[in-house]
Coordinates of C-alpha atoms and ligand atoms in Angstrom, one line a residue:
X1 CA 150.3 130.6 166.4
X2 CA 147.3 128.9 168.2
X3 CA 146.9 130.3 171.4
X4 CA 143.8 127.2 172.1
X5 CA 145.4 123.9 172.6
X6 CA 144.4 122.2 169.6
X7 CA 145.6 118.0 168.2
X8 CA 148.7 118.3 167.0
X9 CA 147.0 116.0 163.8
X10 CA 144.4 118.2 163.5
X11 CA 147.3 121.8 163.5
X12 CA 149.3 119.9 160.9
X13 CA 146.2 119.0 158.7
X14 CA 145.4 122.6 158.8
X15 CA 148.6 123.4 158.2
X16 CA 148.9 121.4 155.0
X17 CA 145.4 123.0 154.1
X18 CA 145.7 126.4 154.0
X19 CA 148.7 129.0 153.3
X20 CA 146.9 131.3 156.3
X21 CA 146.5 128.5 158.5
X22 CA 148.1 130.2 161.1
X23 CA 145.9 133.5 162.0
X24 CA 142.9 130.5 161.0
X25 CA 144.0 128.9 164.0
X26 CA 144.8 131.7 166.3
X27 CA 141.0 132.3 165.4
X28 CA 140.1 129.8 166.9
X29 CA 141.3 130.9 170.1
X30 CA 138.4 134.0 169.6
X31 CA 135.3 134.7 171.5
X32 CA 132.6 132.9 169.5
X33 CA 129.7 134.9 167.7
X34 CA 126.4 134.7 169.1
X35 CA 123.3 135.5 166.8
X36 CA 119.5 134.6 166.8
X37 CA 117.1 134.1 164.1
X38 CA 113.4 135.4 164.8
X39 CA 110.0 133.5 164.2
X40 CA 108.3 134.9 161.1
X41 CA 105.0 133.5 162.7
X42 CA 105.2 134.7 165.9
X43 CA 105.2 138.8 167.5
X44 CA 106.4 141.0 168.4
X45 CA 110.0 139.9 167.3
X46 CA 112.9 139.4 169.6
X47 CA 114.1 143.6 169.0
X48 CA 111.9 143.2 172.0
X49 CA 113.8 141.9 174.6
X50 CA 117.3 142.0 173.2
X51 CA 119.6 143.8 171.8
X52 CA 120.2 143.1 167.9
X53 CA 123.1 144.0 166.5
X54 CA 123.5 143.6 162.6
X55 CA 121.6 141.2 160.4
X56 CA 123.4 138.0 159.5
X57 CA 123.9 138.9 155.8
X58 CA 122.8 135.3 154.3
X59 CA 120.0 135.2 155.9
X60 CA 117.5 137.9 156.7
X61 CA 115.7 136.9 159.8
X62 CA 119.2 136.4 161.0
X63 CA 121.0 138.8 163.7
X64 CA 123.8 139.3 165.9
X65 CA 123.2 140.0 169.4
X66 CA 125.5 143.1 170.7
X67 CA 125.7 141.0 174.4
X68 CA 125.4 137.3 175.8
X69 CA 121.8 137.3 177.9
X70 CA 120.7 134.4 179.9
X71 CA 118.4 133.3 177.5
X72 CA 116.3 131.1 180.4
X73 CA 115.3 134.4 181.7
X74 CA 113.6 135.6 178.8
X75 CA 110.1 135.1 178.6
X76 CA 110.3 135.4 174.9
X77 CA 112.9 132.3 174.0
X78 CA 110.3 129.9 175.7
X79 CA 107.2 131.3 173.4
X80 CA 109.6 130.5 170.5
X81 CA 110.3 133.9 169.8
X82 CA 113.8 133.1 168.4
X83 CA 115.6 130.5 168.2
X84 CA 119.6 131.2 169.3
X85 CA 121.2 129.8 166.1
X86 CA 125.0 129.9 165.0
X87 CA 125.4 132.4 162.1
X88 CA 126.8 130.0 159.6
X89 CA 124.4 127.5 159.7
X90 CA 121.8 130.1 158.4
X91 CA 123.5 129.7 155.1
X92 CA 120.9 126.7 155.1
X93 CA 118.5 129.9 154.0
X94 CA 120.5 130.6 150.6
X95 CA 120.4 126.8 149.9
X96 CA 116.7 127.1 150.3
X97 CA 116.0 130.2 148.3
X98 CA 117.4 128.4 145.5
X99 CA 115.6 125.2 145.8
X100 CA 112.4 125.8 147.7
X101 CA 110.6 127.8 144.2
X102 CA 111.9 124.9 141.9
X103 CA 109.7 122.7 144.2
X104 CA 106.1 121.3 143.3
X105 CA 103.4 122.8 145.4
X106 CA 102.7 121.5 148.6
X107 CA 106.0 119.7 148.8
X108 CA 107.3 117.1 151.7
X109 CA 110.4 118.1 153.0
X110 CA 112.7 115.9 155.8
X111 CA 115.9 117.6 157.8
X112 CA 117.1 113.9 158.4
X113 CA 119.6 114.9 161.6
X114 CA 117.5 117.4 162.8
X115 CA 118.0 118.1 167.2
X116 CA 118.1 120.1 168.6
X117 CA 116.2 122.1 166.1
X118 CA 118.1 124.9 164.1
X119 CA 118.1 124.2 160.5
X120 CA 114.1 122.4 161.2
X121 CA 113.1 125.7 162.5
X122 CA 114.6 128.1 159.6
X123 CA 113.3 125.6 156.7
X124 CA 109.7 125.7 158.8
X125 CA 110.2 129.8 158.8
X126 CA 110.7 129.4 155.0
X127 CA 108.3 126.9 154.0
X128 CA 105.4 128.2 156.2
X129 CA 102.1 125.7 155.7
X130 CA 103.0 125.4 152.0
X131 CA 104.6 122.1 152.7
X132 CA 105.3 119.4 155.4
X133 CA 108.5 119.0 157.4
X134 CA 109.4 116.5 158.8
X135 CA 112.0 117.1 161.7
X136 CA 114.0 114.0 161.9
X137 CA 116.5 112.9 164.9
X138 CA 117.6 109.1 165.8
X139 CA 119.1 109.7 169.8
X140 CA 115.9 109.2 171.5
X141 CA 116.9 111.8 174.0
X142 CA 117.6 114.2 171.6
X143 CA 114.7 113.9 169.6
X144 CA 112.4 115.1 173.1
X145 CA 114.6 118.0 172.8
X146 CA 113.5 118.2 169.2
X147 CA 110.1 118.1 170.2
X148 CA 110.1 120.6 171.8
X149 CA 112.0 123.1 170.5
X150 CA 109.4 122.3 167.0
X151 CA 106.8 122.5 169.4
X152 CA 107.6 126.3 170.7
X153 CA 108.4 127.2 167.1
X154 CA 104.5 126.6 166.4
X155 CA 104.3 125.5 163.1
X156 CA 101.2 123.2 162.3
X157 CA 102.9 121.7 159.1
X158 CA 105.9 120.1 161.7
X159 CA 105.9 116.6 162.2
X160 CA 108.8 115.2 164.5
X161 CA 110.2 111.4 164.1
X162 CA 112.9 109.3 166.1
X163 CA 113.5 106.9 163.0
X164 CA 117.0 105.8 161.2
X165 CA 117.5 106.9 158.0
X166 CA 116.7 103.3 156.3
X167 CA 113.7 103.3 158.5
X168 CA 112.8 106.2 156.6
X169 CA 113.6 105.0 153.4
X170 CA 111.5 101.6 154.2
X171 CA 108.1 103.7 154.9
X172 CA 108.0 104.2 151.5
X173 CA 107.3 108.4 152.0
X174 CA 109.5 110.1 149.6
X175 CA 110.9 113.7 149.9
X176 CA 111.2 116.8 147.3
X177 CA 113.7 118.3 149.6
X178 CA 116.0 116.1 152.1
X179 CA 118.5 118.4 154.7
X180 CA 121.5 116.4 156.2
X181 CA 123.2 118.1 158.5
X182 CA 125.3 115.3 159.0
X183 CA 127.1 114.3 162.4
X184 CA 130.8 115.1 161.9
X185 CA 134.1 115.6 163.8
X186 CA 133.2 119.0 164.6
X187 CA 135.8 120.9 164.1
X188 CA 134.0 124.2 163.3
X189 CA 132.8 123.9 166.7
X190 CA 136.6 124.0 168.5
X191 CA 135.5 127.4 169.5
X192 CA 132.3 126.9 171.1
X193 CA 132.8 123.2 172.6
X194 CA 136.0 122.4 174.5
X195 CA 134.4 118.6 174.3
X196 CA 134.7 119.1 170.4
X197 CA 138.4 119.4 170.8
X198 CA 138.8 116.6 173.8
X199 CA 137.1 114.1 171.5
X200 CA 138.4 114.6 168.1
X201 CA 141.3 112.1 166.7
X202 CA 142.2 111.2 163.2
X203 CA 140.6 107.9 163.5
X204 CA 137.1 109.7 164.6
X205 CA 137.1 112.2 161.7
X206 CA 138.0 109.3 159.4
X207 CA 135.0 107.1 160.9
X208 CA 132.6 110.3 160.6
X209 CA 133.3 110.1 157.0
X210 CA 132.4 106.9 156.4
X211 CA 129.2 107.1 158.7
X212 CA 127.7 110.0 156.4
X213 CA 128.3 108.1 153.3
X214 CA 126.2 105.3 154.5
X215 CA 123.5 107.7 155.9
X216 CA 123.7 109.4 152.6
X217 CA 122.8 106.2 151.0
X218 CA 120.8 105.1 153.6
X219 CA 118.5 108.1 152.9
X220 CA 118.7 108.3 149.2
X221 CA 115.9 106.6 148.5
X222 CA 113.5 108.2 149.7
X223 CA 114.1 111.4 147.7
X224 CA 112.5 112.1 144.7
X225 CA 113.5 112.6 141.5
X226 CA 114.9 116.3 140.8
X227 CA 114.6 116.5 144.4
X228 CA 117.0 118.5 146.5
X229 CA 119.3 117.5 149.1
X230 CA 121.4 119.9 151.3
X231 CA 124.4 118.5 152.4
X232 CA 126.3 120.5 155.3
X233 CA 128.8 119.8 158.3
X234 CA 130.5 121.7 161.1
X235 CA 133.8 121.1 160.6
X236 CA 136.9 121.8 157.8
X237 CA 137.8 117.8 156.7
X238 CA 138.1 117.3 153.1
X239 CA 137.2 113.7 153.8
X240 CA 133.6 114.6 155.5
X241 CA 133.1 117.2 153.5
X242 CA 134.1 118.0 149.5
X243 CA 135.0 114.4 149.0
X244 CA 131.7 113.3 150.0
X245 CA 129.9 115.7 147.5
X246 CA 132.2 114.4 144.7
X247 CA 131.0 110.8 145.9
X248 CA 127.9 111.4 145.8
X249 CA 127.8 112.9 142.5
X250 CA 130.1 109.6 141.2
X251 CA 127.9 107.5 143.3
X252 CA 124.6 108.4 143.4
X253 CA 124.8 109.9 140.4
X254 CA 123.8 113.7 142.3
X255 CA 124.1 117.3 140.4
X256 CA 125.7 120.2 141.9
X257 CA 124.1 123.0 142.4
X258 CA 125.6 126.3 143.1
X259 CA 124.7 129.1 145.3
X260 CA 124.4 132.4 145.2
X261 CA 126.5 133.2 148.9
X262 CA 126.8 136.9 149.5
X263 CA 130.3 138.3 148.0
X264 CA 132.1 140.4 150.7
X265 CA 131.3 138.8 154.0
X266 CA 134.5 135.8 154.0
X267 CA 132.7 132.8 152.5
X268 CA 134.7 131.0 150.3
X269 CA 134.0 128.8 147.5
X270 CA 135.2 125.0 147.1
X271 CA 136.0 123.5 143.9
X272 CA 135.1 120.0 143.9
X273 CA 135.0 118.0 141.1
X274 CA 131.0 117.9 140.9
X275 CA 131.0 121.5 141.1
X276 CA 131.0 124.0 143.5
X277 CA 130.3 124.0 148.0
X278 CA 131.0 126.2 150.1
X279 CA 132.8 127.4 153.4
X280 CA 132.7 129.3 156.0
X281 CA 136.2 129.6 158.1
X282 CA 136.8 131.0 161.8
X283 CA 139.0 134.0 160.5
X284 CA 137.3 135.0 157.6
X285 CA 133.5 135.3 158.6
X286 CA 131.2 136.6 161.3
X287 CA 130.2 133.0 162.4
X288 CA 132.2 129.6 163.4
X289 CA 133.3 126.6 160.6
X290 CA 130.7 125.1 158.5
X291 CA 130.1 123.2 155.2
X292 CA 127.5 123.5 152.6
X293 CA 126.4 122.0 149.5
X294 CA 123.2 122.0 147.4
X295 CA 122.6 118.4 144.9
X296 CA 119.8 117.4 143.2
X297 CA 119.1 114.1 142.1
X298 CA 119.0 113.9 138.5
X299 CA 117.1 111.0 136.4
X300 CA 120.3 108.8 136.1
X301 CA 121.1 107.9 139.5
X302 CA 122.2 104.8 140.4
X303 CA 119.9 102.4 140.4
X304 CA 121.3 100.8 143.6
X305 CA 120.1 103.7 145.1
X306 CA 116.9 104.0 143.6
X307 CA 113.6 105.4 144.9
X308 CA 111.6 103.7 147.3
X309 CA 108.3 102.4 146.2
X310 CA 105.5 103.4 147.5
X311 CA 104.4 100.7 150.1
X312 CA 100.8 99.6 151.2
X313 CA 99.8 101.0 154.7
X314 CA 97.4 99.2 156.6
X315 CA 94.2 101.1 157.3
X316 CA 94.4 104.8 158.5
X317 CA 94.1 104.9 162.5
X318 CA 93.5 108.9 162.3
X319 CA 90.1 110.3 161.4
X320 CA 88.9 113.4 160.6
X321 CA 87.3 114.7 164.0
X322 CA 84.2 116.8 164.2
X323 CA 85.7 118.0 167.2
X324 CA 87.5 120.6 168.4
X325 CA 87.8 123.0 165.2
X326 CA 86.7 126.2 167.6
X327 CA 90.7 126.1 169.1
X328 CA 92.7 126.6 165.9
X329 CA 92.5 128.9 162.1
X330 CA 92.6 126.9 159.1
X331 CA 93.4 123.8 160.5
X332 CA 91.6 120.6 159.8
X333 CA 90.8 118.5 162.7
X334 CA 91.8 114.8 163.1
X335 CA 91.5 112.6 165.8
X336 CA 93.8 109.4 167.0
X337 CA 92.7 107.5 169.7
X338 CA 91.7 110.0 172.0
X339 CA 93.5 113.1 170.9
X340 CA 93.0 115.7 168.7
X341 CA 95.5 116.9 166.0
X342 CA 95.3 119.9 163.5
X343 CA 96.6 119.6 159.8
X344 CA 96.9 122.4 158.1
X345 CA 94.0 121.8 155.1
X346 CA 96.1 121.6 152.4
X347 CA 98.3 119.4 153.8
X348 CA 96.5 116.9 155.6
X349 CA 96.6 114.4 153.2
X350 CA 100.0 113.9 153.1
X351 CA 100.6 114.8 157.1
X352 CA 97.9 111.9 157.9
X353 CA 99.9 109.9 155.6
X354 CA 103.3 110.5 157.0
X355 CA 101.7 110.2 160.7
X356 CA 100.3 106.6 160.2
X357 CA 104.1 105.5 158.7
X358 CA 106.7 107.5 160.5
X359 CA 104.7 107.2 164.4
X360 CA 106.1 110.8 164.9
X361 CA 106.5 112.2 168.6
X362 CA 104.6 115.2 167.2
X363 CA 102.8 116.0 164.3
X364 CA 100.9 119.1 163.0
X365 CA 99.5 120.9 165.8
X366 CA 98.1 119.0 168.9
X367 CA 94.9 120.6 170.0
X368 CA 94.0 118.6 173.7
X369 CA 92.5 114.7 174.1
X370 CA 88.6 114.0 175.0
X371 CA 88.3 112.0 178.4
X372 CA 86.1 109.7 176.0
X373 CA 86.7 109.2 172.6
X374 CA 83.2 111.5 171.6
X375 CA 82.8 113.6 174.9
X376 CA 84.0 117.4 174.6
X377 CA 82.5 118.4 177.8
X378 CA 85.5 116.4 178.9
X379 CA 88.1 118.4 176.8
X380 CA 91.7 118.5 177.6
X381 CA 93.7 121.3 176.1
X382 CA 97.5 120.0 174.5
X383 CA 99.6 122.0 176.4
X384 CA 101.6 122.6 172.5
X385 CA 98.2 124.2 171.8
X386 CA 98.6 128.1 172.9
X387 CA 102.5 128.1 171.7
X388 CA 100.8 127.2 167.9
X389 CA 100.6 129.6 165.1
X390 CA 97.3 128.1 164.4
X391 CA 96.3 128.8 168.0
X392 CA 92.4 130.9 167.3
X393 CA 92.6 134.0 169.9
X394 CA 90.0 133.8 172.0
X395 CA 89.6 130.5 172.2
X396 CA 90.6 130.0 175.6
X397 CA 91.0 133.0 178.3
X398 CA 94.1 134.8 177.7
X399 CA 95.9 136.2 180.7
X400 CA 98.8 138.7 180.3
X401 CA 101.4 138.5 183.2
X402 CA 104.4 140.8 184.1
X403 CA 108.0 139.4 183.5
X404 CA 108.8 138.1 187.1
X405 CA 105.6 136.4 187.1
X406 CA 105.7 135.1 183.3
X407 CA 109.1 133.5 184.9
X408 CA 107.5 131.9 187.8
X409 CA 104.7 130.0 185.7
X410 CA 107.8 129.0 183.7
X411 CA 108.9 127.7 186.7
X412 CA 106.3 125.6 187.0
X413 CA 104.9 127.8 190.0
X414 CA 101.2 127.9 191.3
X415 CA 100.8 130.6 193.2
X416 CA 100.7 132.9 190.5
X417 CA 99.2 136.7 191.1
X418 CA 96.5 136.9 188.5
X419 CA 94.5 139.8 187.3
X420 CA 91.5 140.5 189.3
X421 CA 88.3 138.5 187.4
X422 CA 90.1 135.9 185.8
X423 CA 87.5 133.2 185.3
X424 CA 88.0 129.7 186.6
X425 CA 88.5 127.2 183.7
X426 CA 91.5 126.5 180.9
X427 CA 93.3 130.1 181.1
X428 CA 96.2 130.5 178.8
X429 CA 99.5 132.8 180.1
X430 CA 101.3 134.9 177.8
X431 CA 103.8 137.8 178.3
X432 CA 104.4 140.5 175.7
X433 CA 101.3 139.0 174.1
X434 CA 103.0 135.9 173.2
X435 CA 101.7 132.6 174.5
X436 CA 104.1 130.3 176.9
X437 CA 101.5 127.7 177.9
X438 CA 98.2 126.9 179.7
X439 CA 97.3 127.1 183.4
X440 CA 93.5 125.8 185.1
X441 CA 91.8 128.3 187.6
X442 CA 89.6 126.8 190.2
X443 CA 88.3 129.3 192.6
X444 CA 91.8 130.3 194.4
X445 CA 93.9 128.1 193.1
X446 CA 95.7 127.0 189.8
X447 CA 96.9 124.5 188.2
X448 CA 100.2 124.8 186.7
X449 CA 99.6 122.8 182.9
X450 CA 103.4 124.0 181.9
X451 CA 105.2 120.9 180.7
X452 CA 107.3 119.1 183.4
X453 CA 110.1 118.5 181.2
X454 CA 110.0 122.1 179.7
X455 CA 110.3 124.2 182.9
X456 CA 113.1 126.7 183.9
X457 CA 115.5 124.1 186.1
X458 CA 117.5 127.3 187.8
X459 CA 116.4 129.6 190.7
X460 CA 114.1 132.5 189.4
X461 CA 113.8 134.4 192.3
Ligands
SAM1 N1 120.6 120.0 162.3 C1 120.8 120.2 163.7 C2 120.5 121.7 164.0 O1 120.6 122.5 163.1 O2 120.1 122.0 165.2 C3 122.1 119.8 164.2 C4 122.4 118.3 163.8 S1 123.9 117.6 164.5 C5 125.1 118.4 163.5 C6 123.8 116.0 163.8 C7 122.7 115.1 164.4 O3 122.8 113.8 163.7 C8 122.8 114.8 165.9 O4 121.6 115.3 166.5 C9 123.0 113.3 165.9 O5 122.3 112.8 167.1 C10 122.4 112.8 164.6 N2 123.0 111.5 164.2 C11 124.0 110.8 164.8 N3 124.1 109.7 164.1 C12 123.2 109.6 163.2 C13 122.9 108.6 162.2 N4 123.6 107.5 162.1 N5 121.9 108.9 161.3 C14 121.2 110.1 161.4 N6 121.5 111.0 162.3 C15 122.5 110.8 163.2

């Protein structure tokens, strides 16, 4: 029997689920499992400064941690080391390994309901700068968090939107590969979230269902012909979950894909009758609920819910910059207004593109803004700069520091103890020889450049 208190709807739905429905509820009385997934782009890797336990067995940048750190205190976790990411969403990277080499070169990919970051940051470890991704969230407040989770992750082919999925659809940019991770009731998250619990009813799950339908359709649009879209949810309704694949493919007119999940490690299989999801259940596998699905949209879809065409943009307000190159590897340089943003080369086309009709909160890598709009004397590094893949070493002073004082420029602290003959000027901090963020020396003093918003809140001393 549960040993949680859990809705007495939500037990007898269960209940009429599942013949094990009672040790599948006593699990969720369990200690949740905590895992991270490390930056392909960034090193050394996060064996570094904690303790791994086993890989995640679906995805193989994927680990279990043996204990629960603070991860504030780690120096690491604010370079972007790792990202702390819930085992069974990295199912996302099967989903991917199926669909990502059946895409055309160079493709544009959008995780629609994307803060605070997880799924954005494993398709960005997967896709590297052979496609754009845009990183999608519609809570304003949410999206900042987005922002800057994308931002520490350092990946110049990132752009980050605050848009509603029929905004999306109406900017006429289509998509070869669309993620919804779809708000839902949430029940896969009983374990982890008390609130999960104190929040769900009947008539909640029921209205979550019917929300990601119409942000299904909403989006539908804007992906492309024999396009890919990954459908997933955190929780164990029928209603937001099988039954919304199954309407899709009688609706939309979407294909079923299956996956090749692991054998041995718990997931199970859904039958739906578009073809086959997938689950991953509190008792049965190292990780908490979630639902999965990959669809493709085939030629016949609904013509309701057909592409967008491509609309006319006004003018482009970016231009390429001969400015500021010297900061960043194989990036090309554009400038809007008075900043300047890199592109990977073989994207910029399409990231310039995306930039002028989504207004992102971030796009490709921001390299610093010119005090006039042709002045580099006056040059202002983008404090997202160092934390970029793209960042060229050497560019600007590097200064190693020591853990405690690594922590205290987190901080947002000033009176750091730097190395003897560290020049005045831009200086950039890193620890473990990963870069956290940029700092100015003048004579005795510095200037802390460490976002406000990003700084360690909690005593450090
Ligand atoms: N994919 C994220 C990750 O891996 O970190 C988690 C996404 S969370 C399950 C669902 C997100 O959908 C939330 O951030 C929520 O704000 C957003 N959302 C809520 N209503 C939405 C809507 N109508 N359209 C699109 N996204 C929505």
């Amino acid at each position: 029997m549960p040993s949680k208190s859990l809705p007495e709807a939500f037990v007898s739905r269960i209940k009429g689920q599942r013949p094990d429905a009672d040790s599948f509820l006593s699990a969720i009385a369990d200690t949740p499992w905590l895992s991270i997934r490390s930056n392909p782009f960034k090193t050394p890797d996060a064996s570094r400064c904690l303790t791994l336990a086993d890989t995640v067995p679906w995805c193989p940048d994927g680990n279990y941690l043996k204990d629960r750190p603070l991860f504030t205190l780690i120096p690491q976790f604010h370079a972007g080391a790792f990202y702390v990411q819930e085992s069974s969403s990295m199912s996302l990277s099967v989903a991917l390994s199926v669909a990502l080499p059946q895409l055309p070169p160079h493709p544009q990919c959008l995780d629609l309901c994307a803060a605070p970051g997880g799924k954005a940051t494993l398709l960005l470890s997967r896709i590297g700068d052979r496609g754009v991704v845009v990183a999608n969230e519609v809570v304003r407040s949410r999206a900042w968090i987005l922002r800057e989770n994308i931002a520490k992750w350092g990946s110049p082919s990132a752009i980050v939107t605050n848009k509603k999925p029929d905004e999306i659809a109406a900017s006429g940019i289509s998509f070869d590969l669309i993620t919804v991770d779809a708000p839902c009731s949430g029940e896969g998250m009983f374990r982890k979230d008390q609130t999960a619990i104190d929040e769900w009813t009947p008539k909640a799950a029921a209205d979550c269902a019917t929300r990601q339908r119409e942000i299904l359709a909403d989006i539908w649009p804007a992906l492309k012909t024999d396009g890919f879209l990954v459908y997933s949810t955190c929780t164990y309704n029928p209603d937001e979950n099988e039954r919304n694949v199954e309407w899709m493919a009688e609706e939309l007119g979407a294909e079923v894909i299956g996956l090749p999940m692991p054998d041995g490690f718990g997931i199970e299989t859904l039958q739906t009758t578009a073809g086959q999801a997938y689950a991953f259940y509190p008792h049965k596998v190292r990780g908490e609920g979630l639902f999965i699905c990959l669809l493709r949209k085939t030629g016949n879809s609904a013509s309701r819910h057909s592409e967008t065409k491509k609309k006319s943009r006004p003018r482009a307000e970016i231009k390429e910059s001969k400015y500021g190159s010297e900061y960043t590897r194989g990036l090309r340089v554009f400038q809007k207004g008075n900043d300047l943003i890199g592109f990977p080369s073989s994207l910029s086309t399409a990231m310039v593109d995306v930039t002028n009709a989504l207004d992102p909160l971030l796009a490709g890598t921001p390299i610093g803004s010119l005090l006039k709009k042709k002045d580099l004397a006056l040059f202002t590094p983008a404090p997202e700069l160092p934390l970029s893949s793209a960042f060229r070493p050497g560019s600007i002073t590097e200064i190693e520091l020591p853990k405690q004082q690594a922590l205290k420029f987190l901080h947002g602290d000033s009176d750091l103890l730097l190395p003897d003959g560290t020049p005045d000027g831009w200086i950039v901090v890193s620890h473990d020889g990963l870069r956290l963020g940029l700092a100015k020396v003048i004579g005795k003093r510095l200037n802390n450049y460490f976002p406000k918003e990003w700084r360690i809140k909690m005593n450090i001393d």
